[in-house]
Amino acid sequence: MSVADARTAASGPVVAPVDRPTVSFELFPPRNPDAAPKLWDTIRRLEAVRPDFVSVTYGASGRTRTTSRALVRRMLHETTLTPIAHLTCVGASREEISTIVREFLDEGVRSFLALRGDPPEGEAQWQAHPHGLTTASQLVELLREIEHERCEQSPAQAVRARVKPLSIAVAAFPRGNRLTGSSREQDIQALLAKQRAGADFAITQVFYDADSYLELVGEARRAGVVIPIVPGLIPATDPARLVRTEQVTGVPVPRDLLALLDDADDEAERRRRGLRFGIELIDRVLEGGAPGIHLYTFNKHEAALDLLEGAGLVGRPTATTTARTDA
Ligand code: FAD
């Protein structure tokens, strides 16, 4: 069975070998209900390569609060995927955030990505809610507090928490966070605070050069960060997408990468060039010790799966699994 076949299978016999680097994806909730069927096709195709987790973004001001929750819930109940719910501190009091966290936990969500969040559209400066949280590390603390309370109140909950521990991811920034104006050193201090508060691992902002990731990891380790840091990458096949990502994240796209893509004779050649760039980047970060790869999919499976296939990361079925599944 080829990977292409695997993609068409809703939940085919593809298995992820345990020694494979982690593979994970980011999705966002559909902006309008019409986009939902397409997104679900994408989710099924991503599911077929058995990712370790799929994270679901949370819009500024809780704008996508309802749709994010609905997507996480459906993934949890209708797929084999492990969803990670992004949570932010934007536009909500500590009480409101606590309620959202409890609702997620009641629904069975056990994995979160705790973020401070971007300012809502049209607002240049980030402003904390008057009764809210000001940093991601405070959100990590709150998540741990709520989990602790729930376990104290219910012995059943305490057992369930041992079977399925709460997992908290946080953000890391290979070249500092350009949107907040903080340097790599400052962000490493923030990462240390998140680790102290109880974060389990970090996922990086998008980057285009392996050195920026490897330097971040080296400096973070020297500063005392021990949690895994998973590189977050964007498939570099669509120059317009890269430019839009630069606008949203503040991470500049290397001009030579854009020129390489723009100079391609046709779409197929552009795709090949982008994939080659991405595969080299993946090879370098994995050789440098990265635990896996987190792909920003922008709700598209093709480029993400091509990239994983090119990098040799998607699971292949074993004869026994195939036989068992076919039976
Ligand atoms: P924090 O860690 O709280 O940092 C915020 C600022 O405070 C930084 O400048 C930091 O350096 C400083 N700071 C905090 N603590 C300390 C400290 N102890 N010492 C020194 N400085 C400190 N945004 C969304 O709105 N929704 C999403 O779904 C979303 N998903 C994301 C997923 C990933 C993988 C990443 C990398 C980012 C995502 N973002 C999302 C963007 C993120 O919310 C913004 O980049 C935000 O500006 C910073 O969030 P943070 O969690 O790193 O904040």
Tab-separated table of C-alpha atoms and ligand atoms in Angstrom:
chain	number	residue	atom	x	y	z
A	1	MET	CA	0.000	0.000	0.000
A	2	SER	CA	1.434	3.332	-1.009
A	3	VAL	CA	1.188	6.493	1.053
A	4	ALA	CA	-1.188	7.834	-1.573
A	5	ASP	CA	-3.485	4.875	-0.881
A	6	ALA	CA	-3.127	5.518	2.800
A	7	ARG	CA	-4.330	9.049	2.329
A	8	THR	CA	-7.548	7.980	0.742
A	9	ALA	CA	-8.328	5.537	3.521
A	10	ALA	CA	-10.415	7.215	6.202
A	11	SER	CA	-8.596	5.310	8.918
A	12	GLY	CA	-6.468	2.849	7.021
A	13	PRO	CA	-3.903	0.359	8.218
A	14	VAL	CA	-1.013	2.815	8.384
A	15	VAL	CA	0.840	2.568	11.671
A	16	ALA	CA	3.312	4.892	13.284
A	17	PRO	CA	6.411	2.973	14.420
A	18	VAL	CA	7.153	3.806	18.050
A	19	ASP	CA	10.663	4.964	17.203
A	20	ARG	CA	9.446	7.454	14.586
A	21	PRO	CA	10.001	11.122	15.405
A	22	THR	CA	6.713	12.653	16.529
A	23	VAL	CA	4.488	13.925	13.756
A	24	SER	CA	1.777	16.441	14.530
A	25	PHE	CA	-0.386	19.007	12.787
A	26	GLU	CA	-2.038	22.333	13.511
A	27	LEU	CA	-5.552	23.039	12.248
A	28	PHE	CA	-7.886	25.969	12.735
A	29	PRO	CA	-11.668	25.819	13.093
A	30	PRO	CA	-13.525	26.472	9.812
A	31	ARG	CA	-14.347	30.160	9.345
A	32	ASN	CA	-17.750	29.306	7.920
A	33	PRO	CA	-19.867	26.139	8.082
A	34	ASP	CA	-19.481	25.561	4.306
A	35	ALA	CA	-15.773	24.840	4.817
A	36	ALA	CA	-16.465	22.081	7.330
A	37	PRO	CA	-16.800	19.119	4.883
A	38	LYS	CA	-13.478	20.006	3.236
A	39	LEU	CA	-11.809	20.301	6.615
A	40	TRP	CA	-13.162	16.904	7.604
A	41	ASP	CA	-11.745	15.361	4.445
A	42	THR	CA	-8.375	16.871	5.434
A	43	ILE	CA	-8.701	15.580	8.995
A	44	ARG	CA	-9.389	12.033	7.767
A	45	ARG	CA	-6.388	12.132	5.447
A	46	LEU	CA	-4.126	13.424	8.217
A	47	GLU	CA	-5.531	10.790	10.552
A	48	ALA	CA	-4.433	8.073	8.128
A	49	VAL	CA	-0.740	8.752	8.897
A	50	ARG	CA	-1.372	8.352	12.627
A	51	PRO	CA	-0.090	11.690	13.924
A	52	ASP	CA	0.866	11.885	17.585
A	53	PHE	CA	-1.486	14.824	18.084
A	54	VAL	CA	-3.379	17.518	16.214
A	55	SER	CA	-3.612	20.984	17.738
A	56	VAL	CA	-6.576	23.304	17.193
A	57	THR	CA	-6.077	27.066	17.297
A	58	TYR	CA	-8.069	29.511	19.380
A	59	GLY	CA	-8.768	32.930	17.873
A	60	ALA	CA	-8.029	36.258	19.500
A	61	SER	CA	-10.690	37.428	21.982
A	62	GLY	CA	-12.090	33.930	22.025
A	63	ARG	CA	-13.513	34.780	18.570
A	64	THR	CA	-13.403	31.134	17.561
A	65	ARG	CA	-14.085	29.845	21.065
A	66	THR	CA	-17.260	27.966	20.089
A	67	THR	CA	-15.975	26.591	16.800
A	68	SER	CA	-12.619	25.579	18.312
A	69	ARG	CA	-14.402	23.691	21.043
A	70	ALA	CA	-16.783	22.013	18.619
A	71	LEU	CA	-13.862	20.882	16.437
A	72	VAL	CA	-11.857	19.545	19.394
A	73	ARG	CA	-14.922	17.731	20.722
A	74	ARG	CA	-15.694	16.117	17.372
A	75	MET	CA	-12.088	15.054	16.850
A	76	LEU	CA	-12.102	13.522	20.302
A	77	HIS	CA	-15.319	11.595	19.806
A	78	GLU	CA	-15.258	10.708	16.108
A	79	THR	CA	-11.604	10.088	15.298
A	80	THR	CA	-8.594	8.220	16.655
A	81	LEU	CA	-6.736	11.534	16.951
A	82	THR	CA	-5.457	13.177	20.129
A	83	PRO	CA	-6.553	16.800	19.909
A	84	ILE	CA	-4.652	19.528	21.713
A	85	ALA	CA	-6.850	22.516	22.493
A	86	HIS	CA	-5.104	25.883	22.230
A	87	LEU	CA	-6.154	28.244	25.037
A	88	THR	CA	-5.328	31.928	25.423
A	89	CYS	CA	-5.550	34.614	28.112
A	90	VAL	CA	-7.101	37.159	25.731
A	91	GLY	CA	-10.341	38.970	26.576
A	92	ALA	CA	-11.393	36.758	29.455
A	93	SER	CA	-11.235	36.952	33.233
A	94	ARG	CA	-9.528	34.248	35.278
A	95	GLU	CA	-13.010	32.966	36.193
A	96	GLU	CA	-14.093	32.769	32.560
A	97	ILE	CA	-10.901	30.952	31.569
A	98	SER	CA	-11.414	28.547	34.476
A	99	THR	CA	-14.936	27.777	33.267
A	100	ILE	CA	-13.670	27.065	29.742
A	101	VAL	CA	-10.938	24.790	31.090
A	102	ARG	CA	-13.434	22.865	33.253
A	103	GLU	CA	-15.769	22.453	30.286
A	104	PHE	CA	-12.936	21.085	28.148
A	105	LEU	CA	-11.927	18.694	30.932
A	106	ASP	CA	-15.556	17.581	31.383
A	107	GLU	CA	-15.632	16.735	27.682
A	108	GLY	CA	-12.569	14.524	28.083
A	109	VAL	CA	-9.918	16.855	26.650
A	110	ARG	CA	-6.588	16.120	28.365
A	111	SER	CA	-4.141	18.132	26.248
A	112	PHE	CA	-3.781	21.897	25.995
A	113	LEU	CA	-1.469	24.426	24.388
A	114	ALA	CA	-1.350	27.309	26.875
A	115	LEU	CA	-0.721	30.699	25.246
A	116	ARG	CA	-0.947	34.321	26.172
A	117	GLY	CA	-2.544	34.929	22.779
A	118	ASP	CA	-2.317	37.581	20.104
A	119	PRO	CA	-4.092	40.949	20.477
A	120	PRO	CA	-7.562	40.965	18.878
A	121	GLU	CA	-7.701	42.197	15.253
A	122	GLY	CA	-7.294	45.955	15.020
A	123	GLU	CA	-5.560	46.245	18.401
A	124	ALA	CA	-1.836	46.832	18.191
A	125	GLN	CA	-1.049	46.313	21.870
A	126	TRP	CA	-1.803	43.292	23.961
A	127	GLN	CA	-3.900	44.214	26.968
A	128	ALA	CA	-4.748	41.931	29.818
A	129	HIS	CA	-8.373	41.636	30.923
A	130	PRO	CA	-8.719	43.624	34.196
A	131	HIS	CA	-9.403	40.363	36.049
A	132	GLY	CA	-7.426	38.174	33.681
A	133	LEU	CA	-4.042	36.507	33.267
A	134	THR	CA	-1.040	38.261	31.794
A	135	THR	CA	1.285	35.460	30.727
A	136	ALA	CA	1.133	31.936	29.377
A	137	SER	CA	2.928	30.683	32.503
A	138	GLN	CA	-0.007	31.918	34.617
A	139	LEU	CA	-2.338	29.946	32.358
A	140	VAL	CA	-0.201	26.820	32.815
A	141	GLU	CA	-0.408	27.359	36.598
A	142	LEU	CA	-4.179	27.761	36.406
A	143	LEU	CA	-4.548	24.536	34.386
A	144	ARG	CA	-2.487	22.636	36.971
A	145	GLU	CA	-4.503	24.189	39.840
A	146	ILE	CA	-7.842	23.216	38.299
A	147	GLU	CA	-6.649	19.672	37.631
A	148	HIS	CA	-5.349	19.398	41.195
A	149	GLU	CA	-8.700	20.611	42.639
A	150	ARG	CA	-10.642	18.126	40.506
A	151	CYS	CA	-8.450	15.270	41.683
A	152	GLU	CA	-8.795	16.376	45.329
A	153	GLN	CA	-12.578	16.515	45.030
A	154	SER	CA	-13.052	13.145	43.357
A	155	PRO	CA	-11.046	9.949	43.879
A	156	ALA	CA	-12.411	8.670	40.555
A	157	GLN	CA	-11.021	11.749	38.847
A	158	ALA	CA	-7.677	11.185	40.560
A	159	VAL	CA	-7.476	7.674	39.105
A	160	ARG	CA	-8.514	8.872	35.650
A	161	ALA	CA	-5.843	11.574	35.838
A	162	ARG	CA	-3.226	8.897	36.479
A	163	VAL	CA	-4.417	6.868	33.522
A	164	LYS	CA	-4.596	9.916	31.265
A	165	PRO	CA	-2.414	12.669	32.726
A	166	LEU	CA	-3.046	16.271	31.808
A	167	SER	CA	-0.560	17.371	29.160
A	168	ILE	CA	0.340	21.022	28.706
A	169	ALA	CA	2.288	22.399	25.764
A	170	VAL	CA	3.528	25.989	25.411
A	171	ALA	CA	4.996	28.205	22.692
A	172	ALA	CA	8.694	28.843	22.024
A	173	PHE	CA	10.293	31.303	19.614
A	174	PRO	CA	13.472	30.477	17.660
A	175	ARG	CA	14.398	34.111	17.015
A	176	GLY	CA	12.453	35.872	19.736
A	177	ASN	CA	8.834	36.918	19.383
A	178	ARG	CA	8.747	39.696	16.820
A	179	LEU	CA	5.163	40.585	17.655
A	180	THR	CA	5.932	41.296	21.311
A	181	GLY	CA	9.383	42.671	20.530
A	182	SER	CA	11.028	40.226	22.911
A	183	SER	CA	14.466	38.753	22.265
A	184	ARG	CA	15.344	35.065	22.272
A	185	GLU	CA	16.885	35.514	25.728
A	186	GLN	CA	13.656	37.024	27.103
A	187	ASP	CA	11.573	34.271	25.543
A	188	ILE	CA	13.851	31.643	27.053
A	189	GLN	CA	13.193	33.229	30.456
A	190	ALA	CA	9.470	33.044	29.655
A	191	LEU	CA	9.923	29.394	28.614
A	192	LEU	CA	11.657	28.649	31.916
A	193	ALA	CA	8.714	30.236	33.759
A	194	LYS	CA	6.292	28.051	31.762
A	195	GLN	CA	8.336	24.959	32.600
A	196	ARG	CA	8.356	25.881	36.315
A	197	ALA	CA	4.584	26.352	36.157
A	198	GLY	CA	4.163	22.803	34.835
A	199	ALA	CA	4.509	22.822	31.044
A	200	ASP	CA	5.371	19.437	29.540
A	201	PHE	CA	6.764	20.445	26.170
A	202	ALA	CA	7.037	23.366	23.768
A	203	ILE	CA	6.179	23.889	20.110
A	204	THR	CA	8.058	26.561	18.212
A	205	GLN	CA	6.857	29.394	16.085
A	206	VAL	CA	7.499	28.895	12.373
A	207	PHE	CA	11.128	29.345	11.214
A	208	TYR	CA	13.045	28.792	7.976
A	209	ASP	CA	16.619	28.068	9.047
A	210	ALA	CA	17.642	25.066	11.116
A	211	ASP	CA	20.263	27.079	13.011
A	212	SER	CA	17.673	29.315	14.636
A	213	TYR	CA	15.920	26.243	16.082
A	214	LEU	CA	19.145	24.487	17.084
A	215	GLU	CA	20.505	27.651	18.720
A	216	LEU	CA	17.248	28.152	20.618
A	217	VAL	CA	17.418	24.586	21.952
A	218	GLY	CA	21.112	24.951	22.873
A	219	GLU	CA	20.560	28.246	24.708
A	220	ALA	CA	17.381	27.013	26.386
A	221	ARG	CA	19.192	23.897	27.672
A	222	ARG	CA	22.028	26.013	29.052
A	223	ALA	CA	19.440	28.188	30.811
A	224	GLY	CA	17.845	25.130	32.451
A	225	VAL	CA	14.975	24.264	30.084
A	226	VAL	CA	14.665	20.473	30.022
A	227	ILE	CA	11.265	19.983	28.371
A	228	PRO	CA	11.205	18.808	24.732
A	229	ILE	CA	11.017	21.573	22.129
A	230	VAL	CA	9.192	20.477	18.965
A	231	PRO	CA	9.984	22.493	15.809
A	232	GLY	CA	6.927	24.029	14.145
A	233	LEU	CA	7.253	24.171	10.352
A	234	ILE	CA	5.173	25.386	7.467
A	235	PRO	CA	5.211	23.537	4.123
A	236	ALA	CA	7.001	26.064	1.904
A	237	THR	CA	5.131	25.354	-1.306
A	238	ASP	CA	2.837	28.386	-1.542
A	239	PRO	CA	4.619	31.781	-1.606
A	240	ALA	CA	1.392	33.715	-0.976
A	241	ARG	CA	0.784	31.630	2.158
A	242	LEU	CA	4.333	32.295	3.371
A	243	VAL	CA	3.875	36.043	2.935
A	244	ARG	CA	0.559	35.977	4.826
A	245	THR	CA	2.220	33.994	7.609
A	246	GLU	CA	4.946	36.623	7.818
A	247	GLN	CA	2.255	39.269	8.315
A	248	VAL	CA	0.578	37.310	11.092
A	249	THR	CA	3.661	36.050	12.949
A	250	GLY	CA	6.229	38.735	12.164
A	251	VAL	CA	8.678	35.980	11.115
A	252	PRO	CA	10.309	37.129	7.866
A	253	VAL	CA	10.347	34.665	4.982
A	254	PRO	CA	13.863	34.489	3.497
A	255	ARG	CA	13.782	36.487	0.259
A	256	ASP	CA	15.837	33.822	-1.531
A	257	LEU	CA	13.181	31.224	-0.678
A	258	LEU	CA	10.462	33.455	-2.117
A	259	ALA	CA	12.589	34.073	-5.230
A	260	LEU	CA	13.207	30.329	-5.618
A	261	LEU	CA	9.453	29.674	-5.541
A	262	ASP	CA	8.506	32.655	-7.691
A	263	ASP	CA	11.062	31.735	-10.375
A	264	ALA	CA	9.647	28.240	-10.882
A	265	ASP	CA	8.320	27.597	-14.400
A	266	ASP	CA	5.085	26.044	-13.264
A	267	GLU	CA	3.112	24.939	-10.233
A	268	ALA	CA	4.623	21.435	-10.205
A	269	GLU	CA	8.164	22.812	-10.202
A	270	ARG	CA	7.266	25.332	-7.452
A	271	ARG	CA	5.927	22.480	-5.359
A	272	ARG	CA	9.068	20.402	-5.922
A	273	ARG	CA	11.290	23.309	-4.915
A	274	GLY	CA	9.254	24.051	-1.789
A	275	LEU	CA	9.253	20.408	-0.776
A	276	ARG	CA	13.001	20.096	-1.313
A	277	PHE	CA	13.514	23.130	0.933
A	278	GLY	CA	11.226	21.661	3.607
A	279	ILE	CA	12.775	18.197	3.500
A	280	GLU	CA	16.278	19.640	3.961
A	281	LEU	CA	15.046	21.686	6.922
A	282	ILE	CA	13.385	18.645	8.506
A	283	ASP	CA	16.520	16.534	7.959
A	284	ARG	CA	18.693	19.157	9.629
A	285	VAL	CA	16.526	19.675	12.715
A	286	LEU	CA	16.073	15.923	13.194
A	287	GLU	CA	19.816	15.337	12.803
A	288	GLY	CA	20.277	18.085	15.396
A	289	GLY	CA	18.118	16.155	17.882
A	290	ALA	CA	14.575	17.486	17.352
A	291	PRO	CA	12.009	15.080	18.842
A	292	GLY	CA	9.671	15.406	15.872
A	293	ILE	CA	7.927	17.801	13.534
A	294	HIS	CA	4.787	19.907	14.040
A	295	LEU	CA	3.301	21.085	10.736
A	296	TYR	CA	1.217	24.209	10.310
A	297	THR	CA	-1.193	22.819	7.723
A	298	PHE	CA	-3.520	25.803	7.197
A	299	ASN	CA	-6.182	23.105	6.895
A	300	LYS	CA	-4.591	21.601	3.776
A	301	HIS	CA	-3.317	18.044	3.786
A	302	GLU	CA	-1.545	17.700	0.397
A	303	ALA	CA	1.637	19.674	1.018
A	304	ALA	CA	1.877	18.502	4.637
A	305	LEU	CA	1.654	14.834	3.664
A	306	ASP	CA	4.003	15.239	0.692
A	307	LEU	CA	6.541	16.842	3.010
A	308	LEU	CA	6.294	14.040	5.557
A	309	GLU	CA	6.522	11.422	2.839
A	310	GLY	CA	9.562	13.153	1.314
A	311	ALA	CA	11.236	13.286	4.723
A	312	GLY	CA	10.481	9.588	5.261
A	313	LEU	CA	8.355	10.267	8.329
A	314	VAL	CA	4.941	8.866	7.542
A	315	GLY	CA	4.230	5.419	8.892
A	316	ARG	CA	4.026	2.480	6.566
A	317	PRO	CA	1.843	-0.549	7.182
A	318	THR	CA	3.447	-3.758	8.304
A	319	ALA	CA	2.355	-6.996	6.654
A	320	THR	CA	0.674	-8.189	9.852
A	321	THR	CA	-1.245	-4.964	10.405
A	322	THR	CA	-2.440	-4.948	6.838
A	323	ALA	CA	-3.569	-8.557	7.097
A	324	ARG	CA	-5.294	-7.889	10.412
A	325	THR	CA	-7.087	-4.803	9.117
A	326	ASP	CA	-8.087	-6.445	5.865
A	327	ALA	CA	-9.525	-9.391	7.738
B	1	FAD	P1	4.079	34.486	26.990
B	1	FAD	O1	4.959	33.320	27.252
B	1	FAD	O2	3.171	34.897	28.091
B	1	FAD	O3	4.985	35.711	26.561
B	1	FAD	C1	4.415	36.976	26.256
B	1	FAD	C2	5.488	38.045	26.400
B	1	FAD	O4	5.864	38.185	27.764
B	1	FAD	C3	6.765	37.699	25.635
B	1	FAD	O5	7.305	38.886	25.149
B	1	FAD	C4	7.649	37.093	26.694
B	1	FAD	O6	9.016	37.227	26.383
B	1	FAD	C5	7.251	37.907	27.934
B	1	FAD	N1	7.396	37.109	29.169
B	1	FAD	C6	6.469	36.262	29.673
B	1	FAD	N2	6.945	35.698	30.819
B	1	FAD	C7	8.206	36.183	30.994
B	1	FAD	C8	9.219	35.970	31.953
B	1	FAD	N3	9.039	35.177	33.016
B	1	FAD	N4	10.417	36.607	31.804
B	1	FAD	C9	10.626	37.432	30.759
B	1	FAD	N5	9.676	37.695	29.796
B	1	FAD	C10	8.492	37.077	29.930
B	1	FAD	N6	-2.177	32.961	19.369
B	1	FAD	C11	-3.535	32.910	19.466
B	1	FAD	O7	-4.172	33.938	19.726
B	1	FAD	N7	-4.222	31.729	19.260
B	1	FAD	C12	-3.570	30.567	18.996
B	1	FAD	O8	-4.217	29.514	18.829
B	1	FAD	C13	-2.144	30.586	18.896
B	1	FAD	N8	-1.425	29.449	18.655
B	1	FAD	C14	-0.049	29.476	18.677
B	1	FAD	C15	0.659	28.274	18.531
B	1	FAD	C16	2.054	28.274	18.549
B	1	FAD	C17	2.812	26.961	18.417
B	1	FAD	C18	2.768	29.506	18.707
B	1	FAD	C19	4.262	29.510	18.706
B	1	FAD	C20	2.068	30.695	18.845
B	1	FAD	C21	0.654	30.702	18.850
B	1	FAD	N9	-0.077	31.870	19.045
B	1	FAD	C22	-1.472	31.826	19.097
B	1	FAD	C23	0.611	33.171	19.155
B	1	FAD	C24	0.949	33.555	20.615
B	1	FAD	O9	-0.221	33.644	21.382
B	1	FAD	C25	1.642	34.907	20.543
B	1	FAD	O10	2.882	34.763	19.894
B	1	FAD	C26	1.802	35.663	21.848
B	1	FAD	O11	2.296	36.953	21.504
B	1	FAD	C27	2.815	35.071	22.826
B	1	FAD	O12	2.285	33.984	23.433
B	1	FAD	P2	3.115	33.176	24.560
B	1	FAD	O13	2.228	32.064	24.943
B	1	FAD	O14	4.470	32.888	24.131
B	1	FAD	O15	3.141	34.297	25.725
